[in-house]
Amino acid sequence: MLEPLFLQLEQHDVVSEAEQALLAATISAPRDFAVGQDLVSAGSRPTYSTLLVDGLAARYKVLEDGGRQFTSLQVPGDFVDLHAFLLKTMDHGIVALSPCRVLIADHNRLRKITETAPHLTRLLWLDTLVDGAIHREWIVAMGRRSKTSHLAHLVCELYVRLKVVKRTSGMSFRLTLKQAELADVLGLSVVHMNRIIGELRKLGVITWADQSLTIVDWERLQEIAEFDPTYLSLVRESR
Amino acid sequence: MLEPLFLQLEQHDVVSEAEQALLAATISAPRDFAVGQDLVSAGSRPTYSTLLVDGLAARYKVLEDGGRQFTSLQVPGDFVDLHAFLLKTMDHGIVALSPCRVLIADHNRLRKITETAPHLTRLLWLDTLVDGAIHREWIVAMGRRSKTSHLAHLVCELYVRLKVVKRTSGMSFRLTLKQAELADVLGLSVVHMNRIIGELRKLGVITWADQSLTIVDWERLQEIAEFDPTYLSLVRESR
DNA sequence: CGTCGGGTTGAGTCCATTCAACTTCGGTGG
DNA sequence: CCACCGAAGTTGAATGGACTCAACCCGACG
């Protein structure tokens, strides 16, 4: 069940068998969440971190006027709230966008890892750093890209991240988001989100129906997005 | 010269004398940068990380059409590229927005810390996690706040972060940004940026002249921004 | 005294929003 | 069986926010 996590970690560096065993011993208790449920709620102080192993989840904040903004999308193999291990208090919620299965890693055990397994510690740290790199890319997209380019970039990113954990088939992947939720990713109104999607469809670079998104023209999509996957650190080297 | 770093770390947890000494031994070689110079350039693979001890710097990315977006502002005590320790390749540049003084921490020595000083390692990790938390807040601001609220939020954030490192006097602080640079923070045109600033001035919540920004009505500014400093983790507790 | 960088202001255009209507489709109950 | 309903998506029209282009101000500096 830890496979997606290992697939992700091994993109960055070699993970020894001892380290894999240590992770396996740290993580326990599978749990399932239904669509719309909070995996972790804002303001809470969890004593464990949550590893997503199946489904799609998102971090979000809600403003006083009711507006919601997603700050990240989480795919299988992502530690959705590893940062809570040190930040202690959740400053945002995490919601299931599809049925989700998660595993639990107790903070005491994570602390043990930091005390006994420096290399594995660095890999977990790196996990949160990639998270930050994705955030930066989103900021750039929100600030300076056209909406069409922003959406294209998101599709590229999701495709690459899902491919790493073998959740793609060919140039397609399941995307269980509603358009209203996508709008909360890009910071748009639902109506306009719909038109932007129509834009990419009309350009013939994607199709999206029945929760299945297919990239029809990967080259063109990358161009529109100015997508450069460097920020995902998908290079296996000593860390 | 390490004072601002210690001031920041001690906001989060107790830093022992041994840890302070270890940091002091890790960090060396002060260096100065002029306005507009890159502290770190995009695409590079630095073998050390850079601690800002004086001045204002920013992370940025540039798009093909020449558009620039800042993804963070860095104040004294910030490790501007601590993430490069594990990410290895810089996916963005870091530029000096005022004359900057920095110190250098070699990656080999940082690695030593991860192998011998788990608590200090966690504090450094935490440093990058707060970074991520700030990124998330920026994403929310860009996506769902009004531009006025976004600017107000930025002012609140800067004030609090600068206060931690004693770079405020009363309700004022030096802000060496040009309006064009602020525009690259919020993702706006210069002209519109100017009008938004005028907005906050007209509301009587800030003044800003001669590179000195003063918060005239802190309560009101916080309201406009819906500012809640939780995300900065300014609570001293065991981590 | 002229020039230049940064800031400010006005006018017109374009993009994104809101409000609203309408479609499609799957589920549910008469 | 089909009529109805609600959720999600799509489309049109009008409003308002953000953009560009342009002019102008002003203080620093040569």
XYZ file of N, CA, C and O in Angstrom, chain A residues 75-226:
608
model
N -2.039 14.052 -4.789
C -2.242 12.796 -5.505
C -1.702 11.634 -4.659
O -1.011 11.874 -3.655
N -1.994 10.406 -5.027
C -1.492 9.274 -4.246
C 0.024 9.340 -4.062
O 0.753 9.679 -4.992
N 0.469 9.016 -2.850
C 1.885 9.095 -2.532
C 2.267 10.399 -1.877
O 3.383 10.547 -1.386
N 1.342 11.358 -1.856
C 1.612 12.641 -1.199
C 1.297 12.550 0.295
O 0.250 12.040 0.689
N 2.207 13.082 1.074
C 1.975 13.282 2.498
C 1.198 14.591 2.629
O 1.776 15.669 2.583
N -0.112 14.512 2.783
C -0.902 15.734 2.647
C -0.624 16.764 3.744
O -0.755 17.958 3.521
N -0.240 16.292 4.921
C 0.000 17.253 6.016
C 1.268 16.925 6.767
O 1.331 17.029 7.986
N 2.286 16.533 6.009
C 3.571 16.263 6.657
C 4.070 17.515 7.371
O 4.728 17.452 8.406
N 3.732 18.683 6.819
C 4.187 19.935 7.431
C 3.647 20.123 8.847
O 4.267 20.777 9.678
N 2.496 19.492 9.139
C 1.921 19.641 10.481
C 2.813 19.007 11.547
O 2.717 19.353 12.729
N 3.683 18.108 11.110
C 4.642 17.493 12.042
C 5.421 18.582 12.787
O 5.662 18.485 13.986
N 5.787 19.649 12.095
C 6.556 20.726 12.739
C 5.766 22.030 12.894
O 5.996 22.800 13.811
N 4.827 22.255 11.988
C 4.035 23.495 12.105
C 3.036 23.386 13.251
O 2.547 24.395 13.758
N 2.697 22.168 13.597
C 1.814 21.880 14.747
C 0.350 22.224 14.493
O -0.512 21.376 14.607
N 0.052 23.479 14.173
C -1.345 23.855 13.969
C -1.649 23.949 12.476
O -0.915 24.600 11.737
N -2.734 23.316 12.056
C -3.138 23.384 10.650
C -3.723 24.760 10.362
O -4.706 25.167 10.989
N -3.127 25.471 9.413
C -3.660 26.789 9.057
C -4.639 26.670 7.894
O -5.124 27.664 7.378
N -4.936 25.438 7.459
C -5.862 25.235 6.352
C -6.480 23.853 6.482
O -5.991 23.022 7.257
N -7.533 23.594 5.734
C -8.151 22.277 5.743
C -7.696 21.459 4.550
O -7.088 21.978 3.621
N -7.976 20.165 4.594
C -7.690 19.282 3.462
C -8.930 18.438 3.206
O -9.421 17.765 4.109
N -9.430 18.520 1.988
C -10.709 17.879 1.676
C -10.529 16.814 0.603
O -9.661 16.945 -0.277
N -11.332 15.785 0.688
C -11.301 14.710 -0.316
C -12.107 15.132 -1.541
O -13.276 15.475 -1.422
N -11.478 15.106 -2.707
C -12.176 15.451 -3.953
C -12.646 14.207 -4.690
O -13.341 14.298 -5.705
N -12.240 13.060 -4.194
C -12.746 11.775 -4.676
C -12.676 10.872 -3.450
O -12.106 11.259 -2.436
N -13.236 9.684 -3.504
C -13.054 8.787 -2.356
C -11.567 8.596 -2.115
O -10.811 8.358 -3.062
N -11.143 8.734 -0.879
C -9.714 8.716 -0.565
C -9.384 7.621 0.437
O -10.132 7.393 1.394
N -8.260 6.984 0.209
C -7.706 6.067 1.213
C -6.390 6.651 1.715
O -5.552 7.075 0.911
N -6.242 6.670 3.039
C -5.029 7.252 3.622
C -4.405 6.305 4.640
O -5.068 5.415 5.161
N -3.124 6.562 4.892
C -2.418 5.871 5.974
C -1.946 6.924 6.965
O -1.838 8.104 6.635
N -1.633 6.470 8.162
C -1.320 7.390 9.252
C 0.124 7.214 9.700
O 0.589 6.087 9.855
N 0.832 8.326 9.903
C 2.196 8.269 10.435
C 2.249 9.117 11.704
O 2.126 10.342 11.638
N 2.431 8.448 12.823
C 2.442 9.163 14.093
C 3.638 10.115 14.183
O 4.747 9.786 13.758
N 3.407 11.290 14.740
C 4.485 12.283 14.814
C 5.645 11.823 15.688
O 6.799 12.153 15.407
N 5.349 11.071 16.729
C 6.444 10.565 17.566
C 7.378 9.676 16.756
O 8.601 9.733 16.912
N 6.768 8.888 15.875
C 7.602 8.007 15.052
C 8.371 8.799 14.002
O 9.510 8.480 13.673
N 7.739 9.821 13.490
C 8.454 10.673 12.529
C 9.645 11.330 13.218
O 10.739 11.432 12.656
N 9.423 11.759 14.446
C 10.519 12.368 15.196
C 11.662 11.379 15.352
O 12.835 11.725 15.188
N 11.314 10.144 15.641
C 12.342 9.082 15.752
C 13.168 9.021 14.469
O 14.391 8.902 14.517
N 12.475 9.089 13.352
C 13.196 9.049 12.076
C 14.203 10.185 11.991
O 15.356 9.995 11.588
N 13.794 11.382 12.432
C 14.734 12.506 12.352
C 15.931 12.291 13.275
O 16.976 12.902 13.084
N 15.753 11.406 14.275
C 16.847 11.198 15.236
C 17.747 10.036 14.863
O 18.856 9.918 15.398
N 17.263 9.185 13.984
C 18.044 7.978 13.702
C 18.340 7.771 12.220
O 19.241 6.991 11.883
N 17.587 8.441 11.353
C 17.751 8.159 9.919
C 17.880 9.449 9.125
O 16.927 9.909 8.497
N 19.072 10.045 9.158
C 19.243 11.367 8.534
C 18.917 11.391 7.044
O 18.307 12.354 6.570
N 19.296 10.364 6.327
C 19.032 10.396 4.886
C 17.535 10.339 4.600
O 17.006 11.094 3.771
N 16.845 9.490 5.317
C 15.397 9.401 5.137
C 14.736 10.715 5.562
O 13.785 11.185 4.932
N 15.264 11.289 6.620
C 14.774 12.598 7.066
C 14.884 13.613 5.947
O 13.949 14.366 5.671
N 16.033 13.603 5.276
C 16.220 14.555 4.173
C 15.230 14.302 3.055
O 14.727 15.239 2.433
N 14.921 13.029 2.821
C 13.957 12.728 1.756
C 12.560 13.227 2.123
O 11.815 13.711 1.266
N 12.208 13.112 3.384
C 10.896 13.610 3.813
C 10.879 15.138 3.747
O 9.898 15.755 3.303
N 11.964 15.728 4.180
C 12.103 17.182 4.087
C 11.936 17.609 2.631
O 11.163 18.514 2.299
N 12.634 16.868 1.763
C 12.558 17.178 0.334
C 11.114 17.146 -0.164
O 10.697 17.984 -0.973
N 10.367 16.175 0.344
C 8.966 16.055 -0.038
C 8.236 17.379 0.193
O 7.481 17.860 -0.656
N 8.489 17.983 1.345
C 7.819 19.255 1.651
C 8.401 20.397 0.826
O 7.729 21.392 0.570
N 9.655 20.229 0.395
C 10.266 21.279 -0.426
C 9.681 21.280 -1.837
O 9.484 22.345 -2.439
N 9.404 20.100 -2.343
C 8.771 20.011 -3.662
C 7.384 20.650 -3.594
O 6.964 21.377 -4.500
N 6.716 20.362 -2.508
C 5.453 21.034 -2.225
C 5.575 22.550 -2.383
O 4.756 23.193 -3.045
N 6.598 23.104 -1.777
C 6.829 24.546 -1.857
C 7.112 24.985 -3.282
O 6.641 26.034 -3.730
N 7.870 24.164 -4.011
C 8.199 24.498 -5.399
C 6.926 24.546 -6.241
O 6.764 25.418 -7.102
N 6.020 23.629 -5.965
C 4.742 23.625 -6.686
C 3.947 24.883 -6.337
O 3.374 25.536 -7.218
N 3.953 25.246 -5.085
C 3.283 26.477 -4.675
C 3.818 27.673 -5.459
O 3.054 28.517 -5.928
N 5.125 27.747 -5.584
C 5.719 28.879 -6.303
C 5.257 28.900 -7.752
O 4.938 29.956 -8.304
N 5.201 27.728 -8.338
C 4.755 27.658 -9.731
C 3.300 28.110 -9.856
O 2.926 28.791 -10.819
N 2.510 27.789 -8.877
C 1.108 28.219 -8.883
C 1.018 29.735 -8.750
O 0.183 30.378 -9.397
N 1.865 30.299 -7.902
C 1.856 31.756 -7.726
C 2.170 32.442 -9.054
O 1.502 33.395 -9.465
N 3.182 31.926 -9.732
C 3.541 32.494 -11.029
C 2.365 32.386 -12.000
O 2.016 33.342 -12.697
N 1.734 31.222 -11.999
C 0.616 31.003 -12.909
C -0.521 31.964 -12.616
O -1.131 32.531 -13.522
N -0.801 32.167 -11.338
C -1.916 33.036 -10.966
C -1.597 34.492 -11.269
O -2.485 35.266 -11.623
N -0.320 34.840 -11.112
C 0.037 36.245 -11.239
C 0.280 36.695 -12.667
O -0.136 37.778 -13.061
N 0.927 35.848 -13.446
C 1.433 36.344 -14.734
C 1.038 35.536 -15.957
O 1.342 35.936 -17.076
N 0.418 34.378 -15.774
C 0.010 33.635 -16.959
C -1.413 34.003 -17.341
O -2.210 34.403 -16.494
N -1.727 33.812 -18.615
C -3.118 33.932 -19.028
C -3.877 32.770 -18.394
O -3.287 31.760 -18.020
N -5.178 32.911 -18.282
C -5.970 31.855 -17.637
C -5.842 30.549 -18.414
O -5.775 29.475 -17.827
N -5.815 30.663 -19.716
C -5.675 29.463 -20.545
C -4.343 28.779 -20.264
O -4.281 27.561 -20.094
N -3.296 29.576 -20.200
C -1.974 29.032 -19.932
C -1.925 28.415 -18.530
O -1.313 27.370 -18.318
N -2.596 29.062 -17.602
C -2.620 28.560 -16.232
C -3.245 27.168 -16.197
O -2.691 26.231 -15.605
N -4.380 27.051 -16.850
C -5.056 25.748 -16.873
C -4.181 24.707 -17.567
O -4.035 23.577 -17.077
N -3.587 25.098 -18.671
C -2.706 24.171 -19.395
C -1.573 23.708 -18.486
O -1.216 22.521 -18.453
N -1.031 24.647 -17.723
C 0.074 24.312 -16.831
C -0.367 23.315 -15.769
O 0.339 22.349 -15.452
N -1.556 23.537 -15.251
C -2.081 22.629 -14.230
C -2.247 21.225 -14.790
O -1.908 20.228 -14.134
N -2.755 21.144 -16.003
C -2.948 19.831 -16.636
C -1.601 19.138 -16.813
O -1.452 17.953 -16.509
N -0.604 19.880 -17.276
C 0.738 19.312 -17.434
C 1.249 18.784 -16.096
O 1.750 17.658 -16.000
N 1.122 19.612 -15.082
C 1.638 19.236 -13.767
C 0.956 17.967 -13.259
O 1.613 17.034 -12.800
N -0.360 17.948 -13.360
C -1.093 16.785 -12.860
C -0.702 15.536 -13.632
O -0.499 14.466 -13.042
N -0.580 15.689 -14.931
C -0.216 14.519 -15.741
C 1.121 13.939 -15.280
O 1.243 12.742 -15.040
N 2.118 14.818 -15.120
C 3.450 14.349 -14.732
C 3.427 13.728 -13.338
O 3.989 12.647 -13.109
N 2.740 14.391 -12.426
C 2.716 13.869 -11.052
C 1.976 12.535 -10.990
O 2.363 11.637 -10.234
N 0.919 12.420 -11.760
C 0.157 11.168 -11.725
C 0.904 10.041 -12.437
O 0.804 8.876 -12.057
N 1.645 10.421 -13.450
C 2.431 9.415 -14.178
C 3.458 8.780 -13.247
O 3.682 7.571 -13.287
N 4.078 9.609 -12.398
C 5.074 9.107 -11.457
C 4.497 7.975 -10.595
O 5.170 6.983 -10.332
N 3.258 8.141 -10.190
C 2.656 7.121 -9.320
C 1.748 6.173 -10.107
O 0.876 5.513 -9.547
N 1.978 6.120 -11.415
C 1.289 5.148 -12.276
C -0.228 5.289 -12.243
O -0.945 4.294 -12.229
N -0.691 6.499 -12.202
C -2.130 6.723 -12.235
C -2.572 7.310 -13.579
O -3.628 7.922 -13.678
N -1.756 7.112 -14.600
C -2.137 7.538 -15.948
C -2.252 6.297 -16.822
O -1.676 5.259 -16.518
N -3.021 6.406 -17.897
C -2.965 5.335 -18.901
C -2.866 6.026 -20.252
O -3.775 6.742 -20.670
N -1.715 5.827 -20.894
C -1.443 6.574 -22.111
C -1.370 8.048 -21.768
O -0.697 8.430 -20.821
N -2.078 8.863 -22.544
C -2.078 10.301 -22.259
C -3.335 10.713 -21.485
O -3.712 11.870 -21.507
N -3.950 9.761 -20.811
C -5.182 10.056 -20.083
C -5.018 9.832 -18.583
O -4.156 9.064 -18.153
N -5.813 10.523 -17.819
C -5.901 10.230 -16.381
C -7.289 10.624 -15.887
O -7.977 11.433 -16.512
N -7.671 9.998 -14.788
C -8.946 10.314 -14.177
C -8.842 11.653 -13.477
O -7.903 11.909 -12.727
N -9.825 12.517 -13.746
C -9.856 13.801 -13.053
C -11.253 13.978 -12.478
O -12.209 14.266 -13.204
N -11.344 13.784 -11.173
C -12.660 13.737 -10.533
C -13.151 15.112 -10.090
O -14.108 15.220 -9.332
N -12.472 16.147 -10.536
C -12.874 17.504 -10.164
C -14.120 17.941 -10.924
O -14.289 17.620 -12.092
N -14.969 18.705 -10.250
C -16.019 19.425 -10.967
C -15.437 20.750 -11.456
O -14.440 21.234 -10.913
N -16.097 21.347 -12.404
C -15.606 22.635 -12.907
C -15.597 23.687 -11.811
O -14.710 24.543 -11.760
N -16.563 23.622 -10.916
C -16.616 24.584 -9.805
C -15.385 24.441 -8.919
O -14.874 25.430 -8.384
N -14.903 23.209 -8.774
C -13.718 22.995 -7.942
C -12.468 23.464 -8.673
O -11.581 24.077 -8.067
N -12.425 23.204 -9.965
C -11.299 23.719 -10.752
C -11.225 25.242 -10.629
O -10.149 25.825 -10.532
N -12.421 25.853 -10.626
C -12.471 27.312 -10.490
C -11.820 27.754 -9.183
O -11.151 28.791 -9.133
N -11.982 26.942 -8.137
C -11.362 27.274 -6.854
C -9.868 26.989 -6.848
O -9.153 27.384 -5.931
N -9.394 26.290 -7.855
C -7.951 26.128 -8.006
C -7.375 27.367 -8.689
O -6.410 27.960 -8.222
N -7.989 27.762 -9.777
C -7.445 28.878 -10.554
C -7.872 30.244 -10.005
O -7.364 31.275 -10.446
N -8.819 30.247 -9.092
C -9.289 31.531 -8.560
C -10.219 32.260 -9.514
O -10.196 33.478 -9.608
N -11.063 31.496 -10.230
C -11.977 32.088 -11.210
C -13.430 31.827 -10.824
O -13.709 31.015 -9.950
N -14.344 32.489 -11.530
C -15.751 32.154 -11.388
C -16.026 30.881 -12.191
O -15.295 30.560 -13.127
N -17.073 30.187 -11.821
C -17.394 28.934 -12.505
C -17.653 29.176 -13.984
O -17.204 28.425 -14.845
N -18.389 30.223 -14.263
C -18.748 30.521 -15.649
C -17.498 30.719 -16.508
O -17.368 30.150 -17.593
N -16.597 31.523 -15.977
C -15.398 31.796 -16.763
C -14.511 30.566 -16.863
O -13.891 30.311 -17.898
N -14.458 29.790 -15.799
C -13.709 28.532 -15.820
C -14.204 27.678 -16.986
O -13.406 27.141 -17.751
N -15.495 27.613 -17.102
C -16.102 26.833 -18.194
C -15.625 27.307 -19.565
O -15.305 26.516 -20.452
N -15.538 28.604 -19.715
C -15.117 29.139 -21.016
C -13.644 28.838 -21.289
O -13.252 28.571 -22.429
N -12.825 28.882 -20.225
C -11.398 28.594 -20.403
C -11.198 27.130 -20.796
O -10.391 26.808 -21.677
N -11.953 26.262 -20.168
C -11.879 24.846 -20.540
C -12.273 24.695 -22.011
O -11.588 24.007 -22.774
N -13.364 25.375 -22.372
C -13.797 25.354 -23.773
C -12.692 25.810 -24.706
O -12.513 25.261 -25.794
N -11.934 26.788 -24.249
C -10.794 27.313 -25.011
C -9.787 26.201 -25.341
O -9.432 25.994 -26.502
N -9.361 25.493 -24.301
C -8.376 24.417 -24.503
C -8.951 23.301 -25.363
O -8.241 22.685 -26.156
N -10.245 23.064 -25.218
C -10.879 22.045 -26.062
C -10.881 22.484 -27.514
O -10.542 21.721 -28.413
N -11.229 23.746 -27.713
C -11.317 24.262 -29.079
C -9.942 24.245 -29.757
O -9.829 24.031 -30.959
N -8.913 24.471 -28.942
C -7.555 24.424 -29.484
C -7.138 22.986 -29.811
O -6.075 22.758 -30.394
N -7.964 22.051 -29.365
C -7.682 20.658 -29.695
C -6.523 20.057 -28.925
O -5.878 19.125 -29.397
N -6.230 20.576 -27.728
C -5.111 20.018 -26.970
C -5.557 19.047 -25.888
O -4.774 18.196 -25.458
N -6.801 19.181 -25.432
C -7.304 18.211 -24.446
C -8.743 17.824 -24.774
O -9.459 18.565 -25.457
N -9.129 16.678 -24.256
C -10.549 16.354 -24.144
C -10.781 16.017 -22.672
O -9.856 15.601 -21.971
N -12.016 16.230 -22.225
C -12.315 15.954 -20.820
C -13.781 15.621 -20.708
O -14.627 16.493 -20.903
N -14.065 14.370 -20.459
C -15.449 13.934 -20.295
C -15.476 12.719 -19.384
O -14.501 11.952 -19.327
N -16.563 12.560 -18.687
C -16.730 11.409 -17.785
C -15.559 11.268 -16.825
O -15.043 10.168 -16.625
N -15.124 12.378 -16.267
C -14.032 12.356 -15.292
C -12.738 11.788 -15.853
O -11.877 11.347 -15.089
N -12.614 11.801 -17.160
C -11.370 11.327 -17.745
C -10.790 12.410 -18.651
O -11.443 12.849 -19.602
N -9.599 12.850 -18.322
C -8.963 13.893 -19.121
C -7.904 13.277 -20.017
O -7.069 12.488 -19.561
N -7.929 13.620 -21.284
C -6.939 13.124 -22.232
C -6.189 14.283 -22.867
O -6.800 15.251 -23.326
N -4.878 14.175 -22.863
C -4.052 15.179 -23.524
C -3.904 14.759 -24.981
O -3.329 13.707 -25.276
N -4.457 15.571 -25.866
C -4.480 15.222 -27.283
C -3.187 15.668 -27.964
O -2.658 14.987 -28.836
N -2.686 16.826 -27.559
C -1.476 17.371 -28.178
C -0.535 17.870 -27.082
O -0.579 19.021 -26.682
N 0.317 16.948 -26.633
C 1.192 17.231 -25.488
C 2.168 18.364 -25.788
O 2.382 19.254 -24.955
N 2.747 18.350 -26.981
C 3.700 19.396 -27.366
C 3.065 20.780 -27.247
O 3.584 21.691 -26.614
N 1.924 20.883 -27.889
C 1.210 22.154 -27.944
C 0.782 22.594 -26.538
O 0.903 23.776 -26.186
N 0.331 21.640 -25.748
C -0.109 21.945 -24.385
C 1.048 22.503 -23.566
O 0.911 23.507 -22.855
N 2.205 21.868 -23.695
C 3.393 22.342 -22.983
C 3.765 23.753 -23.407
O 4.143 24.582 -22.583
N 3.648 24.001 -24.717
C 3.964 25.346 -25.218
C 3.045 26.388 -24.616
O 3.489 27.433 -24.148
N 1.757 26.093 -24.667
C 0.775 27.030 -24.114
C 1.072 27.300 -22.648
O 0.973 28.426 -22.165
N 1.475 26.234 -21.938
C 1.703 26.330 -20.496
C 3.086 26.870 -20.173
O 3.353 27.256 -19.040
N 3.983 26.901 -21.157
C 5.412 27.113 -20.874
C 5.852 26.192 -19.749
O 6.491 26.605 -18.784
